Short mmCIF file of C-alpha atoms in Angstrom, two decimals:
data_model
loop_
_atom_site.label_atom_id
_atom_site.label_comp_id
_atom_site.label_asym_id
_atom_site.label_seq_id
_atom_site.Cartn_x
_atom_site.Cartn_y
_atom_site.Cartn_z
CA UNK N 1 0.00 0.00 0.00
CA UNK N 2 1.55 3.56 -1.52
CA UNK N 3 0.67 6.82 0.47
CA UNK N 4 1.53 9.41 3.07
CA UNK N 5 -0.60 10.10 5.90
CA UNK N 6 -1.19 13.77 7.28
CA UNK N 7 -0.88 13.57 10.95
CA UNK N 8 -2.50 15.97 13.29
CA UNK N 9 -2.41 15.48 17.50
CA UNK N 10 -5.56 17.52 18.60
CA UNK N 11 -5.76 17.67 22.62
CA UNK N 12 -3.38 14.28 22.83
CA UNK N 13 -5.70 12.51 20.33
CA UNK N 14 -4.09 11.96 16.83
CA UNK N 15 -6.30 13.09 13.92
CA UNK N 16 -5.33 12.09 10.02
CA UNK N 17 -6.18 13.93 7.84
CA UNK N 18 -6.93 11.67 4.41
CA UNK N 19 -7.31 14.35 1.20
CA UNK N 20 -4.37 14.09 0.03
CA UNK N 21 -3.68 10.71 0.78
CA UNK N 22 -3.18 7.99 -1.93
CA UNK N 23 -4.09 3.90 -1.24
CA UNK N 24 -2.78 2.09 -4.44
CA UNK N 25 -2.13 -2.20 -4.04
CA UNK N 26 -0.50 -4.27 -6.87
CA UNK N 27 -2.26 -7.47 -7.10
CA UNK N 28 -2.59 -9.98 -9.49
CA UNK N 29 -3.95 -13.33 -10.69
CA UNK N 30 -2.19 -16.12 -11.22
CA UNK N 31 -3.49 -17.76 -14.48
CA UNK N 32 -2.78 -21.48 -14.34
CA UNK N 33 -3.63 -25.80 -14.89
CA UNK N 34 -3.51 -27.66 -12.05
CA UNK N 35 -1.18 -30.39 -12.02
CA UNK N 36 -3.93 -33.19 -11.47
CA UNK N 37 -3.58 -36.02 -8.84
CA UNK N 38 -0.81 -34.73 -7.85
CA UNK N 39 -1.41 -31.83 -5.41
CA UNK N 40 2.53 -31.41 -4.17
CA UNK N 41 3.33 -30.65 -7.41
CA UNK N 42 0.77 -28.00 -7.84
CA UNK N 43 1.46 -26.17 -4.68
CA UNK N 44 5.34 -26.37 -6.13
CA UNK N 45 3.63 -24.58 -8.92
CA UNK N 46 1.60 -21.90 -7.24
CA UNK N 47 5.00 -21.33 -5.11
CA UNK N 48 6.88 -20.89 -8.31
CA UNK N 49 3.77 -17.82 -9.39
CA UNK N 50 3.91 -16.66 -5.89
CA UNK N 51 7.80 -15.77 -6.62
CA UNK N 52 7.67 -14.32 -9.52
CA UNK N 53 4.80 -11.69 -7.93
CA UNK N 54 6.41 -10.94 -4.97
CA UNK N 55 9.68 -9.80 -7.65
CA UNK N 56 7.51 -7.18 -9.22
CA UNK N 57 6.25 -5.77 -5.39
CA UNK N 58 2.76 -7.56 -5.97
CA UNK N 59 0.39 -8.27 -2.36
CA UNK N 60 -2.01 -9.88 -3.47
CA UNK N 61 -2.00 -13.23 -5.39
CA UNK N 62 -5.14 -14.78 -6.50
CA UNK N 63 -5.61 -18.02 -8.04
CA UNK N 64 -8.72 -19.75 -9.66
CA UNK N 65 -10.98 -22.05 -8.68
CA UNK N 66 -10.21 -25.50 -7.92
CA UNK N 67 -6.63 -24.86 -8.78
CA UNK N 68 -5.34 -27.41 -5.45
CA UNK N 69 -7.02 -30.20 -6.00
CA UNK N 70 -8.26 -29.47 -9.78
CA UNK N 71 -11.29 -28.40 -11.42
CA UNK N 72 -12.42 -31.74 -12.83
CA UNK N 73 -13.72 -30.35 -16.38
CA UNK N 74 -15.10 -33.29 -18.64
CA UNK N 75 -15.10 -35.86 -15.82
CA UNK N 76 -18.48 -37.56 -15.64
CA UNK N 77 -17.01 -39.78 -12.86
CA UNK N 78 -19.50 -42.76 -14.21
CA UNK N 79 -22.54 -40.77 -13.38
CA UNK N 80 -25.91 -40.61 -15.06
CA UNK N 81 -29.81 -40.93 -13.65
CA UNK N 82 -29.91 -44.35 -12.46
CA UNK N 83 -26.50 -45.74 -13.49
CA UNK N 84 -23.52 -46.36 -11.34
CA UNK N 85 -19.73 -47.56 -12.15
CA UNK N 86 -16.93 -48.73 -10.19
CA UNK N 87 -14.72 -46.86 -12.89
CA UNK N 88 -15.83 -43.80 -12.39
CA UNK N 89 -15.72 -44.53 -8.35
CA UNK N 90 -12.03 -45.42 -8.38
CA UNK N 91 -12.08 -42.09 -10.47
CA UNK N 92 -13.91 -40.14 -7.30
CA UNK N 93 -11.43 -41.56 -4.99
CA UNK N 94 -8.30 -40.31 -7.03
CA UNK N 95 -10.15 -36.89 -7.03
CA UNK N 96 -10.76 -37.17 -3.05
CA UNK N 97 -7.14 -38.16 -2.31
CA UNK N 98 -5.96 -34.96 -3.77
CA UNK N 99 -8.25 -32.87 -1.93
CA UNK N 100 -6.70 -30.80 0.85
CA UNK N 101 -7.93 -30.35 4.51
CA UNK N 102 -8.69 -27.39 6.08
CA UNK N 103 -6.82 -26.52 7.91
CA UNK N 104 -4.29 -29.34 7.43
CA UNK N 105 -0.62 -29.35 6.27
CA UNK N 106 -1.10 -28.45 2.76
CA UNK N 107 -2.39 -24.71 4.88
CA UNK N 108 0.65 -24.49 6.57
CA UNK N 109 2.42 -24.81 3.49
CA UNK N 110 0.77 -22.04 1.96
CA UNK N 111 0.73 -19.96 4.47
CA UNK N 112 4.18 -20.54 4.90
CA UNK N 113 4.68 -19.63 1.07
CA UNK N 114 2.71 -16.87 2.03
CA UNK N 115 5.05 -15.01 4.42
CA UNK N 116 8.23 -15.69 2.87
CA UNK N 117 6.77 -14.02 -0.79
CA UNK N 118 5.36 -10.97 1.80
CA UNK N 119 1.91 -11.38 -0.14
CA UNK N 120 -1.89 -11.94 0.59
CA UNK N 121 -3.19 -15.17 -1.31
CA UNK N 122 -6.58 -15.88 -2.49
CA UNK N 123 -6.31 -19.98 -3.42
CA UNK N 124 -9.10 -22.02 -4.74
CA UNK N 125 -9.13 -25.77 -3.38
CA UNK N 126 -10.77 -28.26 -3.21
CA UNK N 127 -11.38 -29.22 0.31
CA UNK N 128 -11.68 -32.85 2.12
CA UNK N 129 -13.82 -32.56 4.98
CA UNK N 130 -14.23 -36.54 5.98
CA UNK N 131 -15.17 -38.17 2.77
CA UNK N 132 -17.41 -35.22 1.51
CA UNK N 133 -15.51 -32.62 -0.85
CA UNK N 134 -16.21 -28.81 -1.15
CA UNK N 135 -15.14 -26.19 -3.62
CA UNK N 136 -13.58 -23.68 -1.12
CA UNK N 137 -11.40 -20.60 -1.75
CA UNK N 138 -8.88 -20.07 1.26
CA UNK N 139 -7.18 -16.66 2.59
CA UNK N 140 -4.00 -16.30 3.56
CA UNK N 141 -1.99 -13.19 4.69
CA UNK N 142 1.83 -11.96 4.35
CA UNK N 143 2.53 -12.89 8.36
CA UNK N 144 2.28 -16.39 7.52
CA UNK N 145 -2.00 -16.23 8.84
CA UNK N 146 -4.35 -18.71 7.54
CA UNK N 147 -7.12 -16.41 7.69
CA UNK N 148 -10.01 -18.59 6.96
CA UNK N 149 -11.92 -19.87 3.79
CA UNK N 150 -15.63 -19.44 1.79
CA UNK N 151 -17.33 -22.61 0.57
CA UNK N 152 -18.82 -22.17 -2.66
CA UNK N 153 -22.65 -22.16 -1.93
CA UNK N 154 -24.35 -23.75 -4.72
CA UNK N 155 -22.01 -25.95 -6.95
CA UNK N 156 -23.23 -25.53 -10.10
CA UNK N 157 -25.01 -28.57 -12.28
CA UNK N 158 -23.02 -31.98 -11.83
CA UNK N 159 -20.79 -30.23 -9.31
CA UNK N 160 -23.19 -30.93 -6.82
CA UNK N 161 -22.84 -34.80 -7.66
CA UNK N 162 -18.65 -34.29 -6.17
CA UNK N 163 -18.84 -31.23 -4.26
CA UNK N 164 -20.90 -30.42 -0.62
CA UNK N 165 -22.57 -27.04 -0.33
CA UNK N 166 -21.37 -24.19 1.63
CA UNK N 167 -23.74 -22.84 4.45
CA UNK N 168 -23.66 -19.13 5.81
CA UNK N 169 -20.95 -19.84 8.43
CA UNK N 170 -17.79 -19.01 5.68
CA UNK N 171 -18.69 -15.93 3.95
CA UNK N 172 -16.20 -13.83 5.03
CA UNK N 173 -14.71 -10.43 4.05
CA UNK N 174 -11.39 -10.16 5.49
CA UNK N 175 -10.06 -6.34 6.61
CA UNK N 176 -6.53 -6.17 6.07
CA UNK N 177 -4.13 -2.89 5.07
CA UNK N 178 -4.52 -3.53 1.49
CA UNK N 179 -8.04 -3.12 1.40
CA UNK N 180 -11.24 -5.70 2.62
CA UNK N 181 -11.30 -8.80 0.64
CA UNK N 182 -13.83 -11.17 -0.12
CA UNK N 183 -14.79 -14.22 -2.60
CA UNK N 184 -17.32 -15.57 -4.39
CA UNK N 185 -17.11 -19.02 -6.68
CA UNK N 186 -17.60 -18.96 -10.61
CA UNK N 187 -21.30 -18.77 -10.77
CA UNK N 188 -21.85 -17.86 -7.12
CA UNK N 189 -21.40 -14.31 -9.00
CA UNK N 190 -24.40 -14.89 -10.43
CA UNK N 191 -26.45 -15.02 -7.12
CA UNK N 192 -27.86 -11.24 -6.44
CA UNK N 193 -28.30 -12.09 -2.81
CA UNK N 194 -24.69 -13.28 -2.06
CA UNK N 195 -23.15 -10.63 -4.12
CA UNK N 196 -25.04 -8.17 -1.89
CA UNK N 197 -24.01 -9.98 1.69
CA UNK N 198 -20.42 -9.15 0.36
CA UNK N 199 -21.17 -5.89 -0.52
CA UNK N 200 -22.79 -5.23 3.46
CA UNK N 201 -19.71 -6.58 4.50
CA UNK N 202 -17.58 -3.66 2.51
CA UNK N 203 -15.70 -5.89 0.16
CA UNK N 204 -13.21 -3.86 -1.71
CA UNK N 205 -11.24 -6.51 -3.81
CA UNK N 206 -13.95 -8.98 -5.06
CA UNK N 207 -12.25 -12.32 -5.82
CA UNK N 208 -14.04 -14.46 -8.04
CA UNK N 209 -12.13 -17.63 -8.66
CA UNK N 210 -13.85 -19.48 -11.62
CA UNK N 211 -13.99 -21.94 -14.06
CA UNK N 212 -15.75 -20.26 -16.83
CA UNK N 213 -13.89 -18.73 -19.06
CA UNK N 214 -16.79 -17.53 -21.98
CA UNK N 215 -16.70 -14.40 -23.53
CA UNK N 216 -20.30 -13.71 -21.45
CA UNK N 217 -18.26 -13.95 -18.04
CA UNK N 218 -16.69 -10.78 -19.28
CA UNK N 219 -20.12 -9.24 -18.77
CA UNK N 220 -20.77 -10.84 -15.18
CA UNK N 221 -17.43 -9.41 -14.12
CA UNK N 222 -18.15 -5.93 -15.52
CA UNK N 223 -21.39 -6.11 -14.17
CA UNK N 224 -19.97 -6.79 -10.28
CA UNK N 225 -17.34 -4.10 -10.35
CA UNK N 226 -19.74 -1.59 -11.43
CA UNK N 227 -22.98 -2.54 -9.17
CA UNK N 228 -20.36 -3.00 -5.89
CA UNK N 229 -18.55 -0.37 -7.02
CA UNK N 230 -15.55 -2.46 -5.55
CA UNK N 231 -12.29 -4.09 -7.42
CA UNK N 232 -13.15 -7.17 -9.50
CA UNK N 233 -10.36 -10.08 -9.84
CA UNK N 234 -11.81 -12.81 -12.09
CA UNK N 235 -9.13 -15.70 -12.16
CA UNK N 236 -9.55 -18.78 -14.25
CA UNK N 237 -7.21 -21.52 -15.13
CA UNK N 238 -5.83 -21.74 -18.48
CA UNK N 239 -5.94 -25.43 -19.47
CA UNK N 240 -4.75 -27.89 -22.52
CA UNK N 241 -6.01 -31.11 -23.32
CA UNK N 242 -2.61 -32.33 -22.20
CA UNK N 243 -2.89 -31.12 -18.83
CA UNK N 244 -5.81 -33.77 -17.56
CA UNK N 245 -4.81 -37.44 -17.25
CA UNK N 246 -5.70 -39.75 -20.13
CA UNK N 247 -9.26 -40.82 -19.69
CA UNK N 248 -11.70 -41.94 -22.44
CA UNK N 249 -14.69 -41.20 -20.75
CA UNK N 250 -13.48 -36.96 -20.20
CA UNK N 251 -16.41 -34.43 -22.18
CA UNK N 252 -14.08 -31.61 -23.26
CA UNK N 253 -15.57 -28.71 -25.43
CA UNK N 254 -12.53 -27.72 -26.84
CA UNK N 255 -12.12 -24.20 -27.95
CA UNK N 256 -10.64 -25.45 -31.29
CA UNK N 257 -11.95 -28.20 -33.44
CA UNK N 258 -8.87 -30.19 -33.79
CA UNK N 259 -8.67 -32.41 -30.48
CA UNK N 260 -4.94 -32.92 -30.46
CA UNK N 261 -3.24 -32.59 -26.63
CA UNK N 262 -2.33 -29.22 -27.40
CA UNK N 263 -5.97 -28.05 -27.53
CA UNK N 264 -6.80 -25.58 -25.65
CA UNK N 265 -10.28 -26.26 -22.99
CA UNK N 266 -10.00 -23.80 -20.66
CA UNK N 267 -9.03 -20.50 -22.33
CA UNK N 268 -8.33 -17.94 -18.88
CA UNK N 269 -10.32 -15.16 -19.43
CA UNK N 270 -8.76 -13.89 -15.97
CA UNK N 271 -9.33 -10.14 -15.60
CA UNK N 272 -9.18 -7.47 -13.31
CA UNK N 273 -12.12 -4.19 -13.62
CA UNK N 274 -12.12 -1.73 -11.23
CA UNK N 275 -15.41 0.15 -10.37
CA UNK N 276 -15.52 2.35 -12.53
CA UNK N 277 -15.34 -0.33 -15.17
CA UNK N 278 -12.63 0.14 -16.30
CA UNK N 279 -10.27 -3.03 -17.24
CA UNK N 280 -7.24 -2.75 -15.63
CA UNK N 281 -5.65 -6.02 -16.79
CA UNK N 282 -6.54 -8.82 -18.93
CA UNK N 283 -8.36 -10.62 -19.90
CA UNK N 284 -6.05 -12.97 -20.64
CA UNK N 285 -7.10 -15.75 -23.31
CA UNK N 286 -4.08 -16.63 -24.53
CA UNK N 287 -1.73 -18.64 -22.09
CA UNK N 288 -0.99 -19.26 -18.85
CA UNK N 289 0.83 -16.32 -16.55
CA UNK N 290 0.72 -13.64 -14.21
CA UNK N 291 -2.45 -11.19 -14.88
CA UNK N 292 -0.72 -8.01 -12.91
CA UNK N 293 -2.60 -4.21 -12.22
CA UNK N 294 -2.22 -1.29 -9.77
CA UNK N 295 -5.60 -0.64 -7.77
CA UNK N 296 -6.26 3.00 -7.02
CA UNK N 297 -8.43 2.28 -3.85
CA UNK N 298 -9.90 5.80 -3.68
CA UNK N 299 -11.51 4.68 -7.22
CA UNK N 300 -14.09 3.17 -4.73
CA UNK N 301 -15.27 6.10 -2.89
CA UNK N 302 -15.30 8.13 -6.72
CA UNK N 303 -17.67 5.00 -8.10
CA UNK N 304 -20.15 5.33 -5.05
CA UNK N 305 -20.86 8.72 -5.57
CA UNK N 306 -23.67 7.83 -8.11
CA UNK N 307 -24.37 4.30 -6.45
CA UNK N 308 -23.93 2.86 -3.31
CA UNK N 309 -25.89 -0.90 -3.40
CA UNK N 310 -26.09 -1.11 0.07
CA UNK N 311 -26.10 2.11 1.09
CA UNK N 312 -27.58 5.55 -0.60
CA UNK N 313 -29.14 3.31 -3.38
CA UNK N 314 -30.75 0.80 -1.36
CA UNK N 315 -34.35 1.08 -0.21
CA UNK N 316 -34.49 -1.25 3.32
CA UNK N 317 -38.08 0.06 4.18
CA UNK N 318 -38.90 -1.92 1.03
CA UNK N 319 -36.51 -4.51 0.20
CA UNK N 320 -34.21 -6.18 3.13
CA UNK N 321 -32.16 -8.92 2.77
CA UNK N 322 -31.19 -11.69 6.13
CA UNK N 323 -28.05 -13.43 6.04
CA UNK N 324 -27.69 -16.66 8.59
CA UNK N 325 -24.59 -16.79 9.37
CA UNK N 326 -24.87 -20.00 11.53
CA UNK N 327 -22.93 -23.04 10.57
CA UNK N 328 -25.56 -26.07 9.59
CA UNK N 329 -24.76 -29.48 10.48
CA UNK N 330 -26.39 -32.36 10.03
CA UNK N 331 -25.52 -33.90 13.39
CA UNK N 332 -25.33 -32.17 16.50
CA UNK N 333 -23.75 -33.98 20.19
CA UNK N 334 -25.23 -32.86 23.28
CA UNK N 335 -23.05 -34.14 25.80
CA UNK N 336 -25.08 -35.99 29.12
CA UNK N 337 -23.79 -33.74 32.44
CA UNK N 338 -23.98 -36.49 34.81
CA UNK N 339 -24.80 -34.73 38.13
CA UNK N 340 -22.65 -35.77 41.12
CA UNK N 341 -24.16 -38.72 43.58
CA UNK N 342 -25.22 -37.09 46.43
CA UNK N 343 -23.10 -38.49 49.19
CA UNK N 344 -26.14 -40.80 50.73
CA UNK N 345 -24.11 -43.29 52.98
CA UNK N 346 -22.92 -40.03 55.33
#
């Protein structure tokens, strides 16, 4: 964070005065395949990205969705209405076995990586909880702080045949010096309601870790940036046929018509708007690599001038919106207190 501060000490209390100051962060997204089943070898990778940003004075890293873990595009796992195969279950397990826990030592690695690059990270996983997996995007800070994760919501179409839903508990927006920052899951962005709990909670720098990579998302990202009026950083992986293990049951749509291992089925996309819709970087729809822009933070307070969702633009008397915030689970111990024996034989 760039700026000077004007101090003033009124009656012992320190006053600063903010006019002149400027807030500007360097962040960027970190446009990359997983290395699938073999999650080691993918955090090597994200280490190797987180290097490279903290040489150009980047804080923020943000990777996309899935990218620990993988995002299992064109797996069908052996699933259709009805039907069940012990291929596609051995398939699920290699999938499960390089999920991560939460927190777990694959955390402490990247938190680790974390503090010795000096950045914030914004990490999409996929997260083992028991033998249930959930799409989760995890926050870590430059003092080596796992700071907590978000659970994607609503996993979208045959997602929610692999992946658990999130509940209320992990929707966090996380206050640090670079500015509040806050996620939301490929087409979580496409849920009004959520997109507005993150907005009450003063999100500044909007991470949306995805896997869609369409020409449309463009217009969902533009959208966000403008009707938050907060920083949009839309990261998706940039994948080649080549890049998934061999499997002849995978349903790519390849962007080209050719098939070969160099085709390309995840193009990127990964950009970064700020609120005044502007497009600061990307998108990116060419390769994989570091998508890198300086955020003017005051742009914020000069986009809610006209528009404030959740605060001079919002109408509460007619339209209200109620988080819960309480986690939901499905089985719940009440311990017995066992009182003590009254001492009867005195």
């Amino acid at each position: 964070m760039s700026g000077k501060e004007e101090m003033t000490t009124v009656n012992n209390t320190t006053l600063v005065n903010r006019v002149h100051t400027t807030r500007k962060v360097r962040v960027t997204i970190a446009q990359a395949s997983t290395v699938y089943n073999d999650t080691p070898a993918t955090i090597e990778k994200a280490a190797k990205y987180m290097e490279e940003a903290a040489k150009d004075n980047v804080e923020l890293v943000v990777f996309p969705e899935g990218f620990i873990g993988g995002y299992p595009r064109g797996f069908r796992f052996g699933v259709g209405v009805g039907i069940h195969n012990e291929e596609g279950r051995d398939e699920f397990r290699k999938y499960h076995a390089s999920a991560i826990e939460v927190p777990g030592p694959e955390t402490e690695k990247l938190a680790e990586l974390a503090r010795k690059n000096n950045v914030y990270v914004v990490m999409g996983a996929i997260e083992r909880e028991g033998y249930t997996l959930y799409c989760t995007a995890l926050f870590f800070s430059p003092l080596g702080e796992f700071l907590g994760k978000h659970r994607k919501l609503m996993p979208t179409s045959l997602e929610r045949c692999i992946w658990g839903q999130g509940d209320g508990s992990t929707i966090p927006v996380y206050d640090t010096p670079i500015g509040k920052i806050g996620a939301a899951i490929c087409w979580e962005n496409r849920m009004p309601l959520y997109r507005t709990a993150l907005y009450a909670k003063g999100v500044e720098i909007y991470c949306a870790p995805t896997a869609d990579g369409s020409k449309e998302w463009q217009s969902s990202m533009m959208h966000i940036a403008l009707e938050g009026g907060c920083f949009v950083l839309a990261a998706c992986q940039f994948c080649l046929r080549k890049d998934f293990p061999d499997h002849p049951d995978y349903l790519f749509t390849d962007w080209y018509d050719d098939k070969e291992h160099d085709s390309i089925v995840s193009q990127g996309g990964s950009v970064i708007i700020s609120p005044l819709g502007q497009i600061l970087a990307g998108p990116n729809f060419e390769s994989e690599g570091l998508v890198t822009a300086d955020l003017d933070l005051d742009d914020i307070a000069r986009a809610k001038l006209y528009f404030d969702v959740v605060g001079h633009y919002s109408k509460p008397d007619v339209l209200q919106l109620i988080v819960d915030e309480n986690p939901k689970k499905p089985v719940t111990f009440v311990s017995k207190v066992e009182k003590a024996e009254s001492n009867s034989n005195k």
